[in-house]
Short mmCIF file of C-alpha atoms in Angstrom, two decimals:
data_model
loop_
_atom_site.label_atom_id
_atom_site.label_comp_id
_atom_site.label_asym_id
_atom_site.label_seq_id
_atom_site.Cartn_x
_atom_site.Cartn_y
_atom_site.Cartn_z
CA UNK A 6 0.00 0.00 0.00
CA UNK A 7 1.29 3.46 -0.90
CA UNK A 8 1.74 5.57 2.19
CA UNK A 9 0.15 8.98 2.32
CA UNK A 10 2.03 12.27 2.55
CA UNK A 11 3.73 13.21 5.82
CA UNK A 12 2.56 16.07 8.00
CA UNK A 13 2.82 19.47 6.43
CA UNK A 14 2.10 18.37 2.88
CA UNK A 15 -1.07 18.94 0.91
CA UNK A 16 -3.20 16.15 2.35
CA UNK A 17 -4.54 13.15 0.49
CA UNK A 18 -7.80 12.30 -1.25
CA UNK A 19 -8.97 9.15 -2.99
CA UNK A 20 -12.48 8.65 -4.43
CA UNK A 21 -13.93 11.64 -2.57
CA UNK A 22 -14.24 15.02 -4.28
CA UNK A 23 -14.26 18.21 -2.24
CA UNK A 24 -17.15 20.49 -3.20
CA UNK A 25 -16.83 23.16 -0.52
CA UNK A 26 -15.32 24.08 2.83
CA UNK A 27 -16.83 26.59 5.26
CA UNK A 28 -15.10 27.82 8.44
CA UNK A 29 -18.35 29.08 10.04
CA UNK A 30 -17.25 32.69 10.51
CA UNK A 31 -14.25 31.66 12.58
CA UNK A 32 -16.16 29.24 14.81
CA UNK A 33 -15.23 26.03 13.02
CA UNK A 34 -14.92 23.71 16.02
CA UNK A 35 -17.76 21.23 15.55
CA UNK A 36 -19.00 18.32 17.63
CA UNK A 37 -20.93 15.13 16.91
CA UNK A 38 -24.33 16.58 16.00
CA UNK A 39 -25.28 16.79 12.30
CA UNK A 40 -28.85 16.61 11.00
CA UNK A 41 -30.69 17.81 7.90
CA UNK A 42 -34.09 19.49 7.76
CA UNK A 43 -36.07 20.16 4.61
CA UNK A 44 -37.55 23.56 5.39
CA UNK A 45 -41.11 24.44 4.42
CA UNK A 46 -39.84 26.54 1.53
CA UNK A 47 -37.81 23.60 0.20
CA UNK A 48 -34.39 24.67 1.41
CA UNK A 49 -32.07 21.99 2.78
CA UNK A 50 -30.76 23.10 6.20
CA UNK A 51 -27.83 21.30 7.80
CA UNK A 52 -27.84 21.77 11.58
CA UNK A 53 -24.44 21.51 13.29
CA UNK A 54 -23.57 21.22 16.99
CA UNK A 55 -20.43 22.97 18.19
CA UNK A 56 -17.69 21.22 20.13
CA UNK A 57 -17.45 23.98 22.72
CA UNK A 58 -18.53 27.51 23.65
CA UNK A 59 -19.20 30.22 22.69
CA UNK A 60 -21.46 28.90 19.91
CA UNK A 61 -24.44 26.64 20.48
CA UNK A 62 -25.52 25.47 17.02
CA UNK A 63 -25.32 26.65 13.43
CA UNK A 64 -27.86 26.18 10.65
CA UNK A 65 -26.44 26.12 7.12
CA UNK A 66 -28.28 26.18 3.80
CA UNK A 67 -26.73 23.33 1.80
CA UNK A 68 -29.35 23.21 -0.96
CA UNK A 69 -26.45 23.89 -3.31
CA UNK A 70 -23.70 21.71 -1.81
CA UNK A 71 -21.05 23.73 -3.62
CA UNK A 72 -22.18 26.93 -1.91
CA UNK A 73 -23.06 26.33 1.76
CA UNK A 74 -24.03 29.48 3.65
CA UNK A 75 -24.89 30.26 7.25
CA UNK A 76 -28.56 30.82 7.96
CA UNK A 77 -28.31 31.20 11.73
CA UNK A 78 -25.65 30.81 14.43
CA UNK A 79 -26.56 30.89 18.11
CA UNK A 80 -24.74 31.47 21.39
CA UNK A 81 -24.48 29.38 24.53
CA UNK A 82 -25.49 31.16 27.74
CA UNK A 83 -22.36 30.03 29.64
CA UNK A 84 -18.74 29.50 28.65
CA UNK A 85 -18.54 26.21 30.59
CA UNK A 86 -21.22 24.54 28.44
CA UNK A 87 -21.10 22.54 25.24
CA UNK A 88 -23.86 21.44 22.86
CA UNK A 89 -22.02 18.45 21.41
CA UNK A 90 -25.09 16.64 20.03
CA UNK A 91 -28.32 17.52 18.22
CA UNK A 92 -30.94 15.80 16.09
CA UNK A 93 -33.86 16.98 13.95
CA UNK A 94 -37.24 15.32 13.52
CA UNK A 95 -39.56 17.31 11.26
CA UNK A 96 -39.48 20.91 12.44
CA UNK A 97 -38.32 20.08 15.97
CA UNK A 98 -34.67 19.99 16.97
CA UNK A 99 -33.34 18.48 20.20
CA UNK A 100 -30.03 19.85 21.52
CA UNK A 101 -27.89 18.31 24.28
CA UNK A 102 -26.22 20.52 26.90
CA UNK A 103 -23.29 19.29 28.97
CA UNK A 104 -21.25 21.29 31.46
CA UNK A 105 -17.56 21.00 32.27
CA UNK A 106 -18.18 19.96 35.89
CA UNK A 107 -21.00 18.45 37.90
CA UNK A 108 -23.40 20.83 39.59
CA UNK A 109 -23.22 23.50 36.90
CA UNK A 110 -26.30 24.89 35.16
CA UNK A 111 -27.90 24.86 32.66
CA UNK A 112 -27.38 21.19 31.84
CA UNK A 113 -29.96 19.09 30.02
CA UNK A 114 -31.84 19.12 26.73
CA UNK A 115 -33.61 21.89 24.87
CA UNK A 116 -36.25 21.45 22.17
CA UNK A 117 -36.53 24.08 19.44
CA UNK A 118 -39.15 24.88 16.83
CA UNK A 119 -37.11 25.35 13.66
CA UNK A 120 -40.00 25.78 11.24
CA UNK A 121 -38.43 29.16 10.46
CA UNK A 122 -34.73 28.23 10.32
CA UNK A 123 -33.57 31.83 10.70
CA UNK A 124 -35.43 32.07 14.02
CA UNK A 125 -35.15 28.90 16.16
CA UNK A 126 -37.70 29.18 18.96
CA UNK A 127 -37.30 27.38 22.28
CA UNK A 128 -40.19 25.03 23.06
CA UNK A 129 -38.98 23.46 26.30
CA UNK A 130 -35.92 22.83 28.41
CA UNK A 131 -35.49 19.58 30.34
CA UNK A 132 -33.20 20.03 33.32
CA UNK A 133 -30.69 17.21 33.85
CA UNK A 134 -28.39 19.12 36.21
CA UNK A 135 -27.58 18.11 39.74
CA UNK A 136 -24.78 17.72 42.26
CA UNK A 137 -23.56 14.58 40.47
CA UNK A 138 -24.55 15.45 36.88
CA UNK A 139 -22.94 17.22 33.94
CA UNK A 140 -26.14 16.99 31.88
CA UNK A 141 -26.56 15.40 28.44
CA UNK A 142 -23.67 14.30 26.25
CA UNK A 143 -25.48 12.68 23.30
CA UNK A 144 -29.00 12.24 22.03
CA UNK A 145 -30.91 10.34 19.34
CA UNK A 146 -34.25 11.71 18.10
CA UNK A 147 -35.69 10.23 14.92
CA UNK A 148 -39.34 9.28 15.43
CA UNK A 149 -40.67 12.60 16.74
CA UNK A 150 -41.83 10.85 19.92
CA UNK A 151 -38.88 9.78 22.08
CA UNK A 152 -35.41 11.17 22.70
CA UNK A 153 -32.83 8.55 23.66
CA UNK A 154 -29.87 10.06 25.45
CA UNK A 155 -26.64 9.54 27.34
CA UNK A 156 -27.15 11.76 30.36
CA UNK A 157 -26.83 12.38 34.03
CA UNK A 158 -29.84 13.13 36.21
CA UNK A 159 -30.46 14.98 39.47
CA UNK A 160 -31.16 11.68 41.22
CA UNK A 161 -28.50 9.51 39.56
CA UNK A 162 -25.49 9.07 41.84
CA UNK A 163 -22.70 6.93 40.43
CA UNK A 164 -20.25 5.05 42.63
CA UNK A 165 -17.40 6.43 40.52
CA UNK A 166 -17.58 9.97 39.08
CA UNK A 167 -16.44 8.66 35.68
CA UNK A 168 -19.68 6.64 35.43
CA UNK A 169 -22.01 9.64 35.72
CA UNK A 170 -24.09 9.25 32.53
CA UNK A 171 -26.65 6.51 31.99
CA UNK A 172 -29.14 5.73 29.22
CA UNK A 173 -32.36 7.76 29.53
CA UNK A 174 -35.54 7.67 27.42
CA UNK A 175 -37.50 10.93 27.24
CA UNK A 176 -41.10 11.11 26.01
CA UNK A 177 -41.51 14.26 23.89
CA UNK A 178 -44.87 13.50 22.30
CA UNK A 179 -45.94 16.68 24.05
CA UNK A 180 -42.80 18.67 23.17
CA UNK A 181 -43.65 21.43 25.63
CA UNK A 182 -43.46 18.94 28.52
CA UNK A 183 -40.68 16.34 28.11
CA UNK A 184 -40.92 13.55 30.69
CA UNK A 185 -38.68 10.59 31.42
CA UNK A 186 -40.11 7.26 30.27
CA UNK A 187 -37.29 5.05 31.53
CA UNK A 188 -33.58 4.64 32.16
CA UNK A 189 -30.87 1.98 32.34
CA UNK A 190 -27.34 1.87 33.67
CA UNK A 191 -24.67 -0.79 33.89
CA UNK A 192 -25.45 -2.75 37.06
CA UNK A 193 -23.00 -1.93 39.82
CA UNK A 194 -22.23 1.61 38.70
CA UNK A 195 -24.96 3.36 40.74
CA UNK A 196 -24.94 3.96 44.46
CA UNK A 197 -27.28 1.45 46.08
CA UNK A 198 -26.95 -1.23 43.40
CA UNK A 199 -26.98 -4.80 44.60
CA UNK A 200 -24.50 -5.75 41.88
CA UNK A 201 -20.80 -5.26 42.64
CA UNK A 202 -18.94 -2.42 40.92
CA UNK A 203 -17.37 -3.33 37.58
CA UNK A 204 -13.68 -4.12 37.48
CA UNK A 205 -12.07 -0.88 36.40
CA UNK A 206 -9.58 -0.53 33.59
CA UNK A 207 -6.00 0.47 34.36
CA UNK A 208 -5.88 4.09 35.60
CA UNK A 209 -4.38 5.40 32.35
CA UNK A 210 -7.20 3.69 30.40
CA UNK A 211 -10.10 4.27 32.82
CA UNK A 212 -12.53 6.47 30.89
CA UNK A 213 -15.72 5.41 32.62
CA UNK A 214 -18.57 2.91 32.42
CA UNK A 215 -21.17 5.26 30.98
CA UNK A 216 -23.45 5.62 27.98
CA UNK A 217 -22.40 7.29 24.75
CA UNK A 218 -24.38 6.63 21.56
CA UNK A 219 -27.97 5.46 22.07
CA UNK A 220 -29.26 4.28 18.69
CA UNK A 221 -32.82 3.04 18.10
CA UNK A 222 -34.11 2.00 14.65
CA UNK A 223 -37.61 1.36 13.26
CA UNK A 224 -36.57 -2.12 12.09
CA UNK A 225 -36.32 -3.05 15.79
CA UNK A 226 -38.08 -0.38 17.85
CA UNK A 227 -37.85 -2.76 20.82
CA UNK A 228 -34.04 -2.51 20.85
CA UNK A 229 -31.50 0.14 21.80
CA UNK A 230 -27.94 -0.27 20.56
CA UNK A 231 -25.61 1.35 23.06
CA UNK A 232 -22.00 2.34 22.92
CA UNK A 233 -21.11 2.25 26.62
CA UNK A 234 -17.46 3.35 26.65
CA UNK A 235 -15.46 1.01 28.90
CA UNK A 236 -18.36 -1.47 29.09
CA UNK A 237 -18.35 -2.07 25.33
CA UNK A 238 -21.43 -2.48 23.13
CA UNK A 239 -24.73 -3.31 24.80
CA UNK A 240 -28.06 -4.36 23.26
CA UNK A 241 -31.11 -3.49 25.35
CA UNK A 242 -34.70 -4.69 25.11
CA UNK A 243 -36.82 -1.53 25.41
CA UNK A 244 -40.20 -3.13 24.72
CA UNK A 245 -41.16 -1.76 28.14
CA UNK A 246 -39.49 1.64 28.09
CA UNK A 247 -39.96 1.96 31.83
CA UNK A 248 -37.78 -1.10 32.42
CA UNK A 249 -35.06 -1.71 29.77
CA UNK A 250 -33.35 -5.08 30.01
CA UNK A 251 -29.94 -6.18 28.79
CA UNK A 252 -29.99 -8.65 25.88
CA UNK A 253 -26.27 -8.82 25.11
CA UNK A 254 -22.94 -7.19 25.82
CA UNK A 255 -19.77 -7.32 23.74
CA UNK A 256 -16.62 -5.86 25.25
CA UNK A 257 -13.19 -5.76 23.61
CA UNK A 258 -11.34 -4.25 26.56
CA UNK A 259 -9.06 -5.50 27.93
CA UNK A 260 -6.89 -6.21 26.01
CA UNK A 261 -7.97 -3.12 24.06
CA UNK A 262 -8.46 0.20 25.85
CA UNK A 263 -12.15 0.90 25.85
CA UNK A 264 -14.22 3.89 24.80
CA UNK A 265 -16.77 2.04 22.67
CA UNK A 266 -18.56 4.84 20.83
CA UNK A 267 -21.09 3.83 18.16
CA UNK A 268 -23.09 0.66 17.49
CA UNK A 269 -24.60 0.46 14.00
CA UNK A 270 -26.81 -2.58 13.30
CA UNK A 271 -27.17 -3.83 9.70
CA UNK A 272 -30.41 -5.72 10.15
CA UNK A 273 -30.78 -7.48 6.81
CA UNK A 274 -27.24 -8.84 7.03
CA UNK A 275 -27.14 -9.96 10.66
CA UNK A 276 -24.16 -7.68 11.24
CA UNK A 277 -23.22 -4.83 13.52
CA UNK A 278 -20.52 -2.21 13.01
CA UNK A 279 -18.97 -0.87 16.22
CA UNK A 280 -16.50 1.99 16.49
CA UNK A 281 -14.05 2.85 19.24
CA UNK A 282 -13.06 6.45 19.92
CA UNK A 283 -9.49 7.63 20.13
CA UNK A 284 -9.21 10.07 23.03
CA UNK A 285 -5.42 10.40 23.51
CA UNK A 286 -3.07 12.32 21.23
CA UNK A 287 -0.16 10.87 19.25
CA UNK A 288 -1.59 7.37 18.96
CA UNK A 289 -1.02 6.56 22.63
CA UNK A 290 -4.33 4.66 22.80
CA UNK A 291 -3.75 2.86 19.47
CA UNK A 292 -5.39 0.90 17.99
CA UNK A 293 -8.87 2.45 17.93
CA UNK A 294 -10.82 0.49 15.35
CA UNK A 295 -14.04 -0.08 13.45
CA UNK A 296 -15.19 -3.62 14.21
CA UNK A 297 -17.53 -5.92 12.27
CA UNK A 298 -19.64 -8.23 14.46
CA UNK A 299 -21.81 -11.20 13.52
CA UNK A 300 -25.06 -10.68 15.46
CA UNK A 301 -27.27 -13.29 13.81
CA UNK A 302 -27.61 -14.62 17.34
CA UNK A 303 -28.04 -11.30 19.10
CA UNK A 304 -27.31 -12.74 22.54
CA UNK A 305 -23.83 -13.77 21.38
CA UNK A 306 -22.13 -11.09 19.23
CA UNK A 307 -18.96 -12.41 17.58
CA UNK A 308 -16.22 -10.18 16.09
CA UNK A 309 -15.31 -11.33 12.58
CA UNK A 310 -13.19 -8.47 11.18
CA UNK A 311 -11.91 -4.93 11.60
CA UNK A 312 -11.70 -2.23 8.97
CA UNK A 313 -8.08 -1.45 8.03
CA UNK A 314 -7.09 1.74 9.88
CA UNK A 315 -4.75 4.49 8.65
CA UNK A 316 -1.05 3.70 9.01
CA UNK A 317 0.11 4.50 12.54
CA UNK A 318 3.64 5.44 11.50
CA UNK A 319 2.30 8.00 9.02
CA UNK A 320 -0.21 9.70 11.33
CA UNK A 321 0.83 9.16 14.95
CA UNK A 322 2.94 12.31 15.18
CA UNK A 323 1.06 14.61 12.83
CA UNK A 324 -0.66 16.15 15.87
CA UNK A 325 -3.79 15.40 17.84
CA UNK A 326 -5.69 12.13 17.87
CA UNK A 327 -5.36 9.25 15.41
CA UNK A 328 -7.92 6.47 15.43
CA UNK A 329 -11.58 5.74 14.88
CA UNK A 330 -14.42 7.92 16.12
CA UNK A 331 -17.88 8.27 14.65
CA UNK A 332 -19.74 6.59 11.77
CA UNK A 333 -22.46 7.56 9.36
CA UNK A 334 -25.22 5.83 11.33
CA UNK A 335 -27.93 5.19 8.72
CA UNK A 336 -30.12 7.58 10.67
CA UNK A 337 -33.73 6.50 9.99
CA UNK A 338 -34.87 9.77 8.45
CA UNK A 339 -35.74 10.57 4.82
CA UNK A 340 -32.80 13.00 4.60
CA UNK A 341 -30.22 10.31 5.43
CA UNK A 342 -28.33 8.00 3.05
CA UNK A 343 -28.57 4.29 3.80
CA UNK A 344 -26.04 1.60 3.03
CA UNK A 345 -25.32 -1.81 4.52
CA UNK A 346 -22.46 -2.39 2.06
CA UNK A 347 -20.34 0.75 2.61
CA UNK A 348 -19.27 2.11 6.00
CA UNK A 349 -17.97 5.68 6.34
CA UNK A 350 -16.17 6.84 9.48
CA UNK A 351 -13.91 9.55 10.85
CA UNK A 352 -10.37 9.03 12.16
CA UNK A 353 -9.37 12.48 13.45
CA UNK A 354 -6.00 13.29 11.82
CA UNK A 355 -6.43 10.15 9.71
CA UNK A 356 -9.33 11.90 8.02
CA UNK A 357 -12.47 10.31 6.60
CA UNK A 358 -12.45 6.65 5.44
CA UNK A 359 -14.94 4.60 3.42
CA UNK A 360 -14.97 0.79 3.50
CA UNK A 361 -16.59 -1.82 1.31
CA UNK A 362 -17.91 -4.53 3.64
CA UNK A 363 -19.78 -6.56 1.01
CA UNK A 364 -17.51 -9.38 2.21
CA UNK A 365 -17.76 -8.77 5.96
CA UNK A 366 -14.73 -10.95 6.64
CA UNK A 367 -12.53 -8.77 4.43
CA UNK A 368 -13.43 -5.07 4.72
CA UNK A 369 -11.51 -2.99 2.19
CA UNK A 370 -10.83 0.74 2.13
CA UNK A 371 -12.28 2.26 -1.04
CA UNK A 372 -11.91 5.99 -0.35
CA UNK A 373 -10.33 8.49 2.00
CA UNK A 374 -10.24 12.24 2.51
CA UNK A 375 -7.44 13.77 4.58
CA UNK A 376 -7.42 17.54 4.14
CA UNK A 377 -4.39 19.64 5.03
CA UNK A 378 -4.30 21.25 8.45
CA UNK A 379 -6.80 24.11 8.74
CA UNK A 380 -5.53 27.58 9.41
CA UNK A 381 -4.70 28.04 13.13
CA UNK A 382 -5.21 24.33 13.85
CA UNK A 383 -4.07 23.96 17.48
CA UNK A 384 -2.70 20.45 16.91
CA UNK A 385 -1.16 21.26 13.52
CA UNK A 386 -3.40 18.69 11.83
CA UNK A 387 -6.97 18.05 10.79
CA UNK A 388 -9.20 16.41 13.44
CA UNK A 389 -12.23 15.14 11.53
CA UNK A 390 -14.84 14.52 14.21
CA UNK A 391 -18.11 13.40 12.64
CA UNK A 392 -19.70 12.44 9.32
CA UNK A 393 -23.21 12.51 7.89
CA UNK A 394 -24.32 11.54 4.39
CA UNK A 395 -27.61 12.83 3.00
CA UNK A 396 -29.98 10.90 0.76
CA UNK A 397 -28.43 12.54 -2.30
CA UNK A 398 -25.09 10.94 -1.43
CA UNK A 399 -23.54 14.26 -0.39
CA UNK A 400 -21.04 13.75 2.44
CA UNK A 401 -20.61 16.25 5.27
CA UNK A 402 -17.67 15.98 7.66
CA UNK A 403 -16.44 18.43 10.29
CA UNK A 404 -13.26 19.40 12.09
CA UNK A 405 -13.18 19.27 15.88
CA UNK A 406 -11.22 22.51 16.33
CA UNK A 407 -11.23 25.21 13.63
CA UNK A 408 -11.69 23.78 10.13
CA UNK A 409 -15.47 23.84 10.08
CA UNK A 410 -17.51 21.98 7.47
CA UNK A 411 -16.25 20.00 4.46
CA UNK A 412 -18.76 19.00 1.77
CA UNK A 413 -17.83 16.06 -0.46
CA UNK A 414 -19.06 13.86 -3.27
CA UNK A 415 -18.44 10.12 -3.34
CA UNK A 416 -16.64 8.85 -6.45
CA UNK A 417 -17.34 5.21 -5.73
#
């Protein structure tokens, strides 16, 4: 395999074509929230969550993917907040708010009426703050009825502060009055649990037994597919939302080093794609991978392959993180592209990668996009953080720090 250019050169692209880049008026640090609304006047609005203050979210008109433009950009009320995650269902947008430390406010979820994209209007705020809570890290909102989230709560007290966010289900069928429908946490992580505490990872690899991505799909509305950081991937039965029950758990750590991020089921193929997240610079938590699991028997997930990652020796010292992060998640909305043959994921300074998994035992890279370092990049390298593909096949990926939005076409 031909190695890609070293740090400082022009970047590398194969089978992706860059249509546009937008630095969002100097606020190009973007998180893990990307969702598309078709506005009432036909415009296509891409909503973006910011990685950190001062900005809350940005709405961009991407009707013409070669000419994205800002429609609205909003501010957070406090500098210690972040709105890392958002999702749109119809003309309602849910936004997650997390604070830097427990006990800070506001922390929770806010619902917005975005029927007029230029003027998002708050519908309701659900408070998730408390003496042991940092609020909401991630949310999933696709059916217009329930928000699934990784969150703390005023009454959730974890035995270890790293385990402070559990899985919560919020009923928003009356969007002006969100109410909790149910919750689940890894047994042993909450004060008062009968189960013993989980065996912790080594201190340098102890990132917490807490929820991250909380995916629910219409093909199996009775299941939630959880990335649960150091606890691995967990499948829950949510037939009774008031009492979720564990169906299966797959954990690769140890010997790997945790931080299971995203669980993407491919229902018709009996497969699941699971991504780790790299959270340490310079490849010190290598390898962080995209895994292929056989889940034909859902109670016994079996790993059968990993997607080939970028070369460690090429990327480890470019700056910042190198390793897997988020995936295009086949979000069950009409504005989202669906594929169970091609997986697209971000790798921080390793850029964006696309894999053909038609043979699930032999995933093959078919495309990559590694842009040069953005202007003023604090790590000296790109840090691609998230990816979303719309139903037209247009790819949107974002930089974690300053680079903003990149709009691509697939040439495969």
